[in-house]
PDB file of C-alpha atoms in Angstrom:
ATOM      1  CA  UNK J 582     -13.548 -20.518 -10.510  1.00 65.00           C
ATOM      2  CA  UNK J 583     -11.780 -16.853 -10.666  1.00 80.00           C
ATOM      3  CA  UNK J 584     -10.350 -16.058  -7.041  1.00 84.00           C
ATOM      4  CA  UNK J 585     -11.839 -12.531  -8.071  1.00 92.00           C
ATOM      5  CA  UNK J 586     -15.152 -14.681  -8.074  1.00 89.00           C
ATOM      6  CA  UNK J 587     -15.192 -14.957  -4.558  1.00 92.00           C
ATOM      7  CA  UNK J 588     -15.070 -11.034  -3.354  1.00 96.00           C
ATOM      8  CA  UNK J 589     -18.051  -9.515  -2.104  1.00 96.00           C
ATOM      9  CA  UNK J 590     -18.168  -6.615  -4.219  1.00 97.00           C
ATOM     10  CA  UNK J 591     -21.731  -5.970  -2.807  1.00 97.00           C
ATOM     11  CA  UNK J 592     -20.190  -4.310   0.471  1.00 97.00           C
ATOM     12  CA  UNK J 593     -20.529  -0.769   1.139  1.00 97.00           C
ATOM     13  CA  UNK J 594     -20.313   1.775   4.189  1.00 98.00           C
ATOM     14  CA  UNK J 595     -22.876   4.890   4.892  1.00 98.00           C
ATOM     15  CA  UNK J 596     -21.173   8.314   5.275  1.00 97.00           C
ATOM     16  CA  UNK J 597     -21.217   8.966   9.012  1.00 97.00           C
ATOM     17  CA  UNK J 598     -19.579   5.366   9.191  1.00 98.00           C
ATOM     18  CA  UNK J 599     -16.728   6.278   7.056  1.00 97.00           C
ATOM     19  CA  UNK J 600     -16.278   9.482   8.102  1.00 97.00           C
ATOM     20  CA  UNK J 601     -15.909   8.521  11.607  1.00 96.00           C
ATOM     21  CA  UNK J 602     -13.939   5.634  10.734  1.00 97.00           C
ATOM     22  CA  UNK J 603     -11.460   7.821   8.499  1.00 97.00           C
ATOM     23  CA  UNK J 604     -10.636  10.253  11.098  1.00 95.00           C
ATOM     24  CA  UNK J 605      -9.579   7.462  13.536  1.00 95.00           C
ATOM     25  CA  UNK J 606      -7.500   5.727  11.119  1.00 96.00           C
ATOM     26  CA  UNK J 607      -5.894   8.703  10.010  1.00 96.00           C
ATOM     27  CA  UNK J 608      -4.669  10.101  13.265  1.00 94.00           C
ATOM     28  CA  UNK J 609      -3.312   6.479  13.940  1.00 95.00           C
ATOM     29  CA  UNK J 610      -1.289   6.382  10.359  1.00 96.00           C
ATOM     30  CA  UNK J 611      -0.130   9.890  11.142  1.00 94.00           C
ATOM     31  CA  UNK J 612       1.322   8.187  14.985  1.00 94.00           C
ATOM     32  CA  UNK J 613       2.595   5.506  13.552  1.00 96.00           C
ATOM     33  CA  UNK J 614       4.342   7.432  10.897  1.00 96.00           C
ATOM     34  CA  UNK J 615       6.177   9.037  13.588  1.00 94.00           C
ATOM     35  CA  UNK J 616       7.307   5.712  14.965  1.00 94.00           C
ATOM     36  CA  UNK J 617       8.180   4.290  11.357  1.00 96.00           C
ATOM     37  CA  UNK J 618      10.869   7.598  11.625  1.00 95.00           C
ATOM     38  CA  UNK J 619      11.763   7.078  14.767  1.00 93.00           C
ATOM     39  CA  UNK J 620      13.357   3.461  14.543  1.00 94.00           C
ATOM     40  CA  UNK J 621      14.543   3.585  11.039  1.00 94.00           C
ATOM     41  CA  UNK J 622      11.892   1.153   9.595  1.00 95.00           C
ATOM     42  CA  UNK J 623      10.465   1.218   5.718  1.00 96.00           C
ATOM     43  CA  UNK J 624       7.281   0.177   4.276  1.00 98.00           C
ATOM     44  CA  UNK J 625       6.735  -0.460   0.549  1.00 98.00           C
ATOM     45  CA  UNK J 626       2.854  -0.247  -0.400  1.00 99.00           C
ATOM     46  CA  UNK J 627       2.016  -1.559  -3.585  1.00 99.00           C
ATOM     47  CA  UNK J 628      -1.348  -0.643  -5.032  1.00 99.00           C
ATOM     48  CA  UNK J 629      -2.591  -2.424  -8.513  1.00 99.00           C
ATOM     49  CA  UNK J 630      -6.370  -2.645 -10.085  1.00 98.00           C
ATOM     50  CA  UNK J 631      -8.544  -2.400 -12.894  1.00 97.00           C
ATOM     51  CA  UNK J 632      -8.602   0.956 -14.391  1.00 95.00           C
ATOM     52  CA  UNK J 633     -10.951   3.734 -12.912  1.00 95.00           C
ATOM     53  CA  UNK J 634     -10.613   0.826  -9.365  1.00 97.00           C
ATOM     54  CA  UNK J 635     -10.367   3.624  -7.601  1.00 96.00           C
ATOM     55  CA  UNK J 636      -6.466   3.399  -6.419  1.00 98.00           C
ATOM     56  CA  UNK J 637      -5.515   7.406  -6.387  1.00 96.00           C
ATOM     57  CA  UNK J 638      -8.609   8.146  -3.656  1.00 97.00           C
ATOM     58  CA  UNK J 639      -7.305   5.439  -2.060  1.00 98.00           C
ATOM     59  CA  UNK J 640      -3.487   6.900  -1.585  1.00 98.00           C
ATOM     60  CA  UNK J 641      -4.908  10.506  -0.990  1.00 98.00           C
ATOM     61  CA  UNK J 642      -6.495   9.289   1.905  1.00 98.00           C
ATOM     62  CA  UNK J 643      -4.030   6.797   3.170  1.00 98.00           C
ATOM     63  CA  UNK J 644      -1.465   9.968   2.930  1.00 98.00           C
ATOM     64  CA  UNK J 645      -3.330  13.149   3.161  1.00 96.00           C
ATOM     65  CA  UNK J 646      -2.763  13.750   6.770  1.00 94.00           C
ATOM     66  CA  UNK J 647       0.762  12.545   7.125  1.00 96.00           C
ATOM     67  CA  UNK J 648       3.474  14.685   6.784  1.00 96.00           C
ATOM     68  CA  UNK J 649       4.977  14.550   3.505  1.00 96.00           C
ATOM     69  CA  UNK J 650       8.834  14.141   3.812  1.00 96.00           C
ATOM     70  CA  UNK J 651       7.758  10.717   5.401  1.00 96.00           C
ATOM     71  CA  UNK J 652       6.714   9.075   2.455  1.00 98.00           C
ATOM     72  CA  UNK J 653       6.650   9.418  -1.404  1.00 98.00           C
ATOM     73  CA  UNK J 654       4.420   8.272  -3.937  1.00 98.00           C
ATOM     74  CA  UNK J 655       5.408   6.662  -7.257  1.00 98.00           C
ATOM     75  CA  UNK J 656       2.676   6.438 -10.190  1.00 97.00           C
ATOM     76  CA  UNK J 657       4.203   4.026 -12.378  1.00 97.00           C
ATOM     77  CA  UNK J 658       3.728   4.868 -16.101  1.00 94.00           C
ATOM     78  CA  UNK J 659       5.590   2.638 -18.949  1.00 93.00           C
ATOM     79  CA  UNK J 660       9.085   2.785 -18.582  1.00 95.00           C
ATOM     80  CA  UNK J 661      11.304   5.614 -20.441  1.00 95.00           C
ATOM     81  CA  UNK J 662      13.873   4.576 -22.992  1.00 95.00           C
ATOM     82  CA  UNK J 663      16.692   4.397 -20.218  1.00 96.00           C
ATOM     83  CA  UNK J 664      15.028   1.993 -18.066  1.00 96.00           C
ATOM     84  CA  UNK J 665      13.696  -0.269 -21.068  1.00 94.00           C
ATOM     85  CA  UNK J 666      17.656  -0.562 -21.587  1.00 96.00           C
ATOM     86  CA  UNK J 667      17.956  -2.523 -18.026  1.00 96.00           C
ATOM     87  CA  UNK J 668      15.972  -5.194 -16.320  1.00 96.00           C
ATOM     88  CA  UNK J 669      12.447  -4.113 -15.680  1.00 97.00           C
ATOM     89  CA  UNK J 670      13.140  -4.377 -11.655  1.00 98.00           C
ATOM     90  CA  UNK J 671      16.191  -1.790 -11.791  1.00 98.00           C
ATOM     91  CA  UNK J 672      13.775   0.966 -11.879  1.00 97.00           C
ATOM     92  CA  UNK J 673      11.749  -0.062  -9.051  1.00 98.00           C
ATOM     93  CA  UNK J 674      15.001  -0.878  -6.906  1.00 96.00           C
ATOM     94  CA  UNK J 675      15.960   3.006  -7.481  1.00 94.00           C
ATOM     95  CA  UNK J 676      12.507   3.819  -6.285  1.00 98.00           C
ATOM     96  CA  UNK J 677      12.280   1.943  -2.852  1.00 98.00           C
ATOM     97  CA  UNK J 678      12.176   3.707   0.861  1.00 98.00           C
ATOM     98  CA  UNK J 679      15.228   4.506   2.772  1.00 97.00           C
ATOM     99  CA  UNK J 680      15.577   4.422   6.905  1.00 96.00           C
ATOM    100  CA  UNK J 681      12.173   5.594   8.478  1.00 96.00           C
ATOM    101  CA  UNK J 682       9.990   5.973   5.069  1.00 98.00           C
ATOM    102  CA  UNK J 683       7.074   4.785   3.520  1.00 98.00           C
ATOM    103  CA  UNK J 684       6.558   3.908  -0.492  1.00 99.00           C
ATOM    104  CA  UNK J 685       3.303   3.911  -2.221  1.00 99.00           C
ATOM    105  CA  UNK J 686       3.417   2.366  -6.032  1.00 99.00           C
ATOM    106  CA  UNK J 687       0.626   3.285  -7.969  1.00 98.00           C
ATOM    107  CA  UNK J 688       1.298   0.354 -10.439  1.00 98.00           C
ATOM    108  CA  UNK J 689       4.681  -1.597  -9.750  1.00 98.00           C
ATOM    109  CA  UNK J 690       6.496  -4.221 -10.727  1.00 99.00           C
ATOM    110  CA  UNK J 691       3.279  -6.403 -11.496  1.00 99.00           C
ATOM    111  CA  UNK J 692       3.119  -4.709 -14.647  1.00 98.00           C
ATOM    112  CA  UNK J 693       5.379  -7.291 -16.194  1.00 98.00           C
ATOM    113  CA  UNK J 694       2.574  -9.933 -15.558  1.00 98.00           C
ATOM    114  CA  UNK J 695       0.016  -8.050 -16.315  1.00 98.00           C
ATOM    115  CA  UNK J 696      -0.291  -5.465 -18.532  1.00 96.00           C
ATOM    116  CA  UNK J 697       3.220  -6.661 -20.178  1.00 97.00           C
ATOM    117  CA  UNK J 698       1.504 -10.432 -20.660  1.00 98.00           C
ATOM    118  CA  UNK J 699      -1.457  -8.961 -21.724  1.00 97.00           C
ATOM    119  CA  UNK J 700      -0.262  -6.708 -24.503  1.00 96.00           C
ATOM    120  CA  UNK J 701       2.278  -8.405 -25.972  1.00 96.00           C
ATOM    121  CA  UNK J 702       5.384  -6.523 -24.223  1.00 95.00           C
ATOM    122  CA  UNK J 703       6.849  -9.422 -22.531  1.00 96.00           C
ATOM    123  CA  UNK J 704       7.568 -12.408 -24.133  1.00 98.00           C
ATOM    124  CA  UNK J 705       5.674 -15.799 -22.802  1.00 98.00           C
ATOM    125  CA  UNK J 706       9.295 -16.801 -21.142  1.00 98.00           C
ATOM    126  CA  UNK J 707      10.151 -13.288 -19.727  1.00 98.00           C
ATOM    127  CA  UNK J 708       6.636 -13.203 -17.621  1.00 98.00           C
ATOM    128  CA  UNK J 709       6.327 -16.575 -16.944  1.00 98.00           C
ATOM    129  CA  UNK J 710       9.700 -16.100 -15.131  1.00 98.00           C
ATOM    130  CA  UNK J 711       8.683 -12.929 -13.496  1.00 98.00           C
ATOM    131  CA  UNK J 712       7.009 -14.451 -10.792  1.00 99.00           C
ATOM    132  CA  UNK J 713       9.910 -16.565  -9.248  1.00 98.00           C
ATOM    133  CA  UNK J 714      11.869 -12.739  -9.928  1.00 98.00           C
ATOM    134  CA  UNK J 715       9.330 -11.116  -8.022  1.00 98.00           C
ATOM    135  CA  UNK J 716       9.230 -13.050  -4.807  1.00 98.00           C
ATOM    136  CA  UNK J 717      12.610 -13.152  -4.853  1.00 98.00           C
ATOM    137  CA  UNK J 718      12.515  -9.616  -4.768  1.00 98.00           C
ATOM    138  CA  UNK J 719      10.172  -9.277  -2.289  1.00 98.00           C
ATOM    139  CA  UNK J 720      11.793 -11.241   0.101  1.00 97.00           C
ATOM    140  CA  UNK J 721      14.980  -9.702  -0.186  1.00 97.00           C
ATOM    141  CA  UNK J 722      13.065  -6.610   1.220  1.00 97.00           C
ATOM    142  CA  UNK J 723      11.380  -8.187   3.428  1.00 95.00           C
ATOM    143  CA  UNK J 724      14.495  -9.591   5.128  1.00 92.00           C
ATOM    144  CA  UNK J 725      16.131  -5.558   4.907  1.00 91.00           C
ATOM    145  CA  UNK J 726      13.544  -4.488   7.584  1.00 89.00           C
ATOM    146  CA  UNK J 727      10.936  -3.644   5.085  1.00 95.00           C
ATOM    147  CA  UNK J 728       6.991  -4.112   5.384  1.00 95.00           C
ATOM    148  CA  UNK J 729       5.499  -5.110   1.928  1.00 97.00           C
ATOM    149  CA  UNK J 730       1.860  -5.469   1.469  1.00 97.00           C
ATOM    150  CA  UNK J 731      -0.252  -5.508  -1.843  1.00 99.00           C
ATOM    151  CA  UNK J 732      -3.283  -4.472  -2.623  1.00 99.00           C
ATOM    152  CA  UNK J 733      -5.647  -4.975  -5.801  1.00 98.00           C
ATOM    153  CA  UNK J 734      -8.499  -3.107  -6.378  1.00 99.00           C
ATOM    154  CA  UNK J 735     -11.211  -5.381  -7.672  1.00 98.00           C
ATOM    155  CA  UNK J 736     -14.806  -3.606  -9.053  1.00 98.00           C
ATOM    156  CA  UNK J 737     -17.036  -5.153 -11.687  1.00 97.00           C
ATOM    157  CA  UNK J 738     -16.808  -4.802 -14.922  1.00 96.00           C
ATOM    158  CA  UNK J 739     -20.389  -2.153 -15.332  1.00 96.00           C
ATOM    159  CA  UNK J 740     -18.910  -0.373 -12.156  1.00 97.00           C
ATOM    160  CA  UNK J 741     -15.577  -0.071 -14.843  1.00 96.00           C
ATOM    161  CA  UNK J 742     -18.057   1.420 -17.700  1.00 94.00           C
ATOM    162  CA  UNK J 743     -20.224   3.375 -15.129  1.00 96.00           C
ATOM    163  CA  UNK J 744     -17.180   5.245 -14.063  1.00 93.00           C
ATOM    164  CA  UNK J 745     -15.446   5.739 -17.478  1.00 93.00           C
ATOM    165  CA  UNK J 746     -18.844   7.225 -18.037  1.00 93.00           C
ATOM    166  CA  UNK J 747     -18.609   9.328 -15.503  1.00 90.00           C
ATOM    167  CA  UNK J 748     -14.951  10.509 -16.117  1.00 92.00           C
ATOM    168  CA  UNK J 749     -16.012  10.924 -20.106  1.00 88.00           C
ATOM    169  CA  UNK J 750     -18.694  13.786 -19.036  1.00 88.00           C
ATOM    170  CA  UNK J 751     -17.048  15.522 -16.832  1.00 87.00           C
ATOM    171  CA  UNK J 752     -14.743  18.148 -17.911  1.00 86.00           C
ATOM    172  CA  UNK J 753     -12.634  18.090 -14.745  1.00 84.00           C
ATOM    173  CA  UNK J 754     -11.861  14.143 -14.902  1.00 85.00           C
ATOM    174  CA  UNK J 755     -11.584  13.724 -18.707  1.00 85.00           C
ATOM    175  CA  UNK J 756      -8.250  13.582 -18.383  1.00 87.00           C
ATOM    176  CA  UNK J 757      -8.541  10.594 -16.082  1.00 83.00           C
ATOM    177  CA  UNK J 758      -9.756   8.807 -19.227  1.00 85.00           C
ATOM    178  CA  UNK J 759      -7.414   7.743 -22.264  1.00 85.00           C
ATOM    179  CA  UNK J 760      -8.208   5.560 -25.625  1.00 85.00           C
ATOM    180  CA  UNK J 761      -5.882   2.828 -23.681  1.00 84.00           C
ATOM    181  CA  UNK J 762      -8.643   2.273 -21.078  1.00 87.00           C
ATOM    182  CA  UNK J 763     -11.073   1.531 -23.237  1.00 90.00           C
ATOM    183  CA  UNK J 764      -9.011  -0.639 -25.450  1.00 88.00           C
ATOM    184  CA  UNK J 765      -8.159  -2.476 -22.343  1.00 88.00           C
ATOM    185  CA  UNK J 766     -11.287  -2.664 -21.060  1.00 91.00           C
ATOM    186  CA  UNK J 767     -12.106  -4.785 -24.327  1.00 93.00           C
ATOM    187  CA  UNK J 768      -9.582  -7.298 -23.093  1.00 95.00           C
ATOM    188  CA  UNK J 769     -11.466  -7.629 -19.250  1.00 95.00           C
ATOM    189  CA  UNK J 770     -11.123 -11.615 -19.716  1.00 95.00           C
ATOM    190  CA  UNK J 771      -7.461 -12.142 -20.734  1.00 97.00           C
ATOM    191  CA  UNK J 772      -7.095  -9.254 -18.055  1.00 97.00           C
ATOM    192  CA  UNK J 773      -8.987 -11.766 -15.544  1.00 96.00           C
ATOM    193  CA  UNK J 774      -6.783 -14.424 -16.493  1.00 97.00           C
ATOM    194  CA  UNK J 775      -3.250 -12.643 -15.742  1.00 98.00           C
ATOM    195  CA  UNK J 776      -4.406 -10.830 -12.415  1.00 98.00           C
ATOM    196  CA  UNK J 777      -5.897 -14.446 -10.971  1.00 97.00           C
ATOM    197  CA  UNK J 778      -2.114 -16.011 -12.005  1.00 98.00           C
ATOM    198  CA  UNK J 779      -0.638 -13.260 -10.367  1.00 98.00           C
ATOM    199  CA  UNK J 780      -2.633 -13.175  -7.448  1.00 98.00           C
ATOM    200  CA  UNK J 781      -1.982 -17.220  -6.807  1.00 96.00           C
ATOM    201  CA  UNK J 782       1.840 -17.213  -7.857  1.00 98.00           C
ATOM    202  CA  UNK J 783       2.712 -14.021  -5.781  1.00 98.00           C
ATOM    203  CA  UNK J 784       1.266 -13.689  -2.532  1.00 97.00           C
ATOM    204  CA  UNK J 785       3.174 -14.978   0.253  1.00 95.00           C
ATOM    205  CA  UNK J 786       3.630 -14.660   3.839  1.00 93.00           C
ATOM    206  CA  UNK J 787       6.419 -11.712   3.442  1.00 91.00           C
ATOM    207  CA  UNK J 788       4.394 -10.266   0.869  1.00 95.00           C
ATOM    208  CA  UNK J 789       0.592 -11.014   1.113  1.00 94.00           C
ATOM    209  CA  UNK J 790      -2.264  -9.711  -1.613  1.00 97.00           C
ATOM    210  CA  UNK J 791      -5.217  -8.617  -0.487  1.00 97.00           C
ATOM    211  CA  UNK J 792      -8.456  -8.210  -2.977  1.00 98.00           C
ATOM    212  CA  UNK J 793     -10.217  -5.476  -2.135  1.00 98.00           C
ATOM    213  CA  UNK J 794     -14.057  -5.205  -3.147  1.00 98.00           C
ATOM    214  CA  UNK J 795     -13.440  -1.629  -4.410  1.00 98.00           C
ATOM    215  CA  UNK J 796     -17.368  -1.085  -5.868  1.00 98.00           C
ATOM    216  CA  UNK J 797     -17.721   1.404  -3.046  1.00 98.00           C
ATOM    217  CA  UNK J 798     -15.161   3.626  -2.711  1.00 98.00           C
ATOM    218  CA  UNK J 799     -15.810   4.481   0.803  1.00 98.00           C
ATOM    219  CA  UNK J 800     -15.567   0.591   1.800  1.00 98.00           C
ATOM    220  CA  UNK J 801     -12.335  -0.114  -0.202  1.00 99.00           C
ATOM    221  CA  UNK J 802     -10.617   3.191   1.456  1.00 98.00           C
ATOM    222  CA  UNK J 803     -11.651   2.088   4.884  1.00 99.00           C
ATOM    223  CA  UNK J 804     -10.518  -1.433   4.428  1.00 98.00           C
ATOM    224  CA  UNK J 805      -7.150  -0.392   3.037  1.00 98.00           C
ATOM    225  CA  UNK J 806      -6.513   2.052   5.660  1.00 98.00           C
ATOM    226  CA  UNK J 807      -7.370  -0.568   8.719  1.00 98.00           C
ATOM    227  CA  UNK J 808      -4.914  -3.315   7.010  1.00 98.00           C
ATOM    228  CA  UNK J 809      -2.061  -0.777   7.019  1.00 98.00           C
ATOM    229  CA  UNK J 810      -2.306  -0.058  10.096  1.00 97.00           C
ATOM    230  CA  UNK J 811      -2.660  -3.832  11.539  1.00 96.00           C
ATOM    231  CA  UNK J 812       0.614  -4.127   9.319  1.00 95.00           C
ATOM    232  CA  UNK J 813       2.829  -1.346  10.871  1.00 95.00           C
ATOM    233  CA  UNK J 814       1.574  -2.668  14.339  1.00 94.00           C
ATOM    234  CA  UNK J 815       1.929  -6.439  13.680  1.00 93.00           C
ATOM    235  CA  UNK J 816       5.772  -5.567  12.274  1.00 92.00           C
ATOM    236  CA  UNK J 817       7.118  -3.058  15.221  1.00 93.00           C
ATOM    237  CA  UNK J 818       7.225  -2.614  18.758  1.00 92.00           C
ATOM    238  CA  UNK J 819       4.724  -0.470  18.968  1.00 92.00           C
ATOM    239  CA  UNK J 820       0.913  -0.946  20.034  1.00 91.00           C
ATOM    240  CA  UNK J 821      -2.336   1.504  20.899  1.00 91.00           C
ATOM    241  CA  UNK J 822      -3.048   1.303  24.549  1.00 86.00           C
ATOM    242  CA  UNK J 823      -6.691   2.297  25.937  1.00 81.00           C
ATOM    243  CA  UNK J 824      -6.375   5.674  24.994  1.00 78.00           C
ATOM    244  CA  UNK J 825      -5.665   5.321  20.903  1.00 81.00           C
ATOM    245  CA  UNK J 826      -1.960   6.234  22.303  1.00 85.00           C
ATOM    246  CA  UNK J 827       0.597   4.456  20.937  1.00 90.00           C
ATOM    247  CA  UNK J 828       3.346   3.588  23.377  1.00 90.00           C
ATOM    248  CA  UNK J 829       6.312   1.485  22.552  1.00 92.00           C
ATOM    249  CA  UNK J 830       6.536  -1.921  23.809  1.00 92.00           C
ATOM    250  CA  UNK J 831       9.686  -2.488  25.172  1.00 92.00           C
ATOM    251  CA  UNK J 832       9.967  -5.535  25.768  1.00 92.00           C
ATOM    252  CA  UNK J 833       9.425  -6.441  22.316  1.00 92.00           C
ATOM    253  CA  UNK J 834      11.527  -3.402  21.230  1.00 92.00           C
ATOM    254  CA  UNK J 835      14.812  -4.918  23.112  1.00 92.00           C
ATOM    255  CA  UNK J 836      14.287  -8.407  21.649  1.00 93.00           C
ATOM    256  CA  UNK J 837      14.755  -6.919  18.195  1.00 91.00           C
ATOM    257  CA  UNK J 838      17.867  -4.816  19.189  1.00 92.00           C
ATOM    258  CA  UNK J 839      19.204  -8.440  20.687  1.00 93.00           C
ATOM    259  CA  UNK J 840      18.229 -10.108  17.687  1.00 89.00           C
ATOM    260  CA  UNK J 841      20.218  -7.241  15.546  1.00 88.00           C
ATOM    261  CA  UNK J 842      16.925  -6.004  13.788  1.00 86.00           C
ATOM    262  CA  UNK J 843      17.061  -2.484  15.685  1.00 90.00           C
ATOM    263  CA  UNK J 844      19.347  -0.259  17.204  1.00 88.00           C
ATOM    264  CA  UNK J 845      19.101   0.370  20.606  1.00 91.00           C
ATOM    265  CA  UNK J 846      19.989   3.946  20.093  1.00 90.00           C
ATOM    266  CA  UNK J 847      16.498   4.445  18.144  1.00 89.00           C
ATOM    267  CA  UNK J 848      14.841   2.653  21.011  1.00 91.00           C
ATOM    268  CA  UNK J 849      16.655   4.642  24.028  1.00 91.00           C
ATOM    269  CA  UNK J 850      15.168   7.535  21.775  1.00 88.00           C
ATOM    270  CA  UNK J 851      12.155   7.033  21.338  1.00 89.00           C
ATOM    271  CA  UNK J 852      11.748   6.093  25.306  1.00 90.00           C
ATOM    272  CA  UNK J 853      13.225   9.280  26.389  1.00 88.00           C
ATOM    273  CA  UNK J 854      10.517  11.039  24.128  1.00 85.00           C
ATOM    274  CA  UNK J 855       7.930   9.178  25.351  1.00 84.00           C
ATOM    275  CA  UNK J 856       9.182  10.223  28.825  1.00 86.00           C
ATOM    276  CA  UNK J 857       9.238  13.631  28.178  1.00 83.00           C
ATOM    277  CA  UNK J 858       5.555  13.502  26.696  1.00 77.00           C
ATOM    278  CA  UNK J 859       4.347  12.042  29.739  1.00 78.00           C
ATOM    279  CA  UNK J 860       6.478  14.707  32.311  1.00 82.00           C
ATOM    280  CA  UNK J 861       4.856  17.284  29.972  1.00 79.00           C
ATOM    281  CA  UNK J 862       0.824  15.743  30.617  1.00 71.00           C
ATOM    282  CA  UNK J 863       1.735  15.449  33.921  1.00 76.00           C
ATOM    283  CA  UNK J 864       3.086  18.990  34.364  1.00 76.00           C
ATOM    284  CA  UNK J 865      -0.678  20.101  32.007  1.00 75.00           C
ATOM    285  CA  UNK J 866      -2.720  18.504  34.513  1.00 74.00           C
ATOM    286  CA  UNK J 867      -1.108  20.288  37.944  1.00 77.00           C
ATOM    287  CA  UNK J 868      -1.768  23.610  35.819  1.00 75.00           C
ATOM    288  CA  UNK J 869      -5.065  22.242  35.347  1.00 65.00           C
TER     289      UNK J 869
END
């Protein structure tokens, strides 16, 4: 059986649910932004799915309320003449997140086993040995300080046609919609095939997948939003105390600096900050 088989692409979420939910996980990526900054971390974000999965809502929400020299956003088309003329990873390596940024791929490097298999671009030998080349990869980032987490976009294949539909009769998304889509769309199986490989060959502990039932937007945005934010949590010293505040933990903070995976100067920063935010409350409520 498909592992694409086994997601739940029944779940949704009403409005006032998401709505809600959105503006609390939007202030938090907006505070933890501020700490990725402030102690020189990266985060790579890799976002793959069928066509019309919904993937560009998703990164408009995930981003719209940070602040924008923070991160950058890279839709990944086919590659131009100059990159065909070097391994297909040199273009992503140019394209990865210095000190205190986050990365979103709309497509990445998966192309090489997917649409690249699929299509005829890659020979059987260059994407069978894409996979070993891609975890490699990964985990070379991983080990530079740099979150990586995956996401694919999974919707059914009449949610596909309902929303090509949809993009075909209305003059302000036709542009969304190209011959290619179709012609893939004609190729959903062998499509099936490479994305289950890829999904069993590729996700690791450094680098995990997650499906994401994506029939309802609102669900897939919600759930994408909530495992970014477990990520940035999980991988620095930083955690929301009772108040959605996020404080830095500083006891975890100086085990990294003693293990050499952060400078004490960005942690000696960030707790003279916080200091000053809380001398600042303090001062608020006296005038109060």
């Amino acid at each position: 059986m498909s592992l694409l088989d086994h997601v739940d692409l029944s779940l949704d979420l009403g409005k006032k649910s998401y709505e809600r939910q959105l503006t609390d996980l939007q202030f938090k990526m907006l505070r933890l932004q501020r700490a990725v900054t402030q102690i020189g971390h990266r985060m790579v974000l890799v976002f793959e799915g069928w066509d019309a999965s919904g993937k560009g809502g998703v990164i408009k929400r995930l981003t719209e309320a940070l602040d924008p020299r923070g991160f950058v956003v890279h839709p990944i088309a086919a590659p131009t003449p100059e990159e065909r003329a070097h391994n297909y990873l040199w273009r992503f390596w140019n394209r990865l997140p210095r000190d205190g940024q986050i990365v979103l791929f709309d497509r990445s490097w998966y192309g090489r086993v997917l649409v690249e298999r699929v299509e005829g671009f890659a020979t059987m030998r260059e994407w069978s040995q894409a996979y070993g080349e891609i975890n490699d990869f990964e985990r070379i980032l991983h080990n530079d300080r740099t979150s990586v987490l995956k996401f694919f976009l999974h919707i059914s294949s009449d949610e596909q046609e309902k929303r090509f539909r949809e993009r075909e009769n209305d003059p302000l998304k036709t542009w969304k919609l190209t011959e290619e889509d179709w012609r893939n769309r004609e190729k959903w199986s062998e499509y099936a095939i490479a994305i289950d490989e890829m999904l069993a060959r590729t996700s690791s502990e450094n680098a995990p997948w997650q499906v994401i039932a994506a029939n309802d937007k609102r669900w897939a945005r919600i759930a994408i939003l909530k495992a970014v934010v477990e990520m940035l949590v999980a991988d620095m010293p930083f955690e929301f105390d009772d108040a959605n505040t996020l404080v830095l933990d500083r006891s975890g903070a100086y085990a990294l600096v003693d293990a050499g995976k952060l400078s004490a100067k960005a942690v000696e920063a960030v707790i003279a900050e916080e200091e000053k935010v809380r001398k600042l409350l303090k001062k608020q409520r006296k005038e109060n």
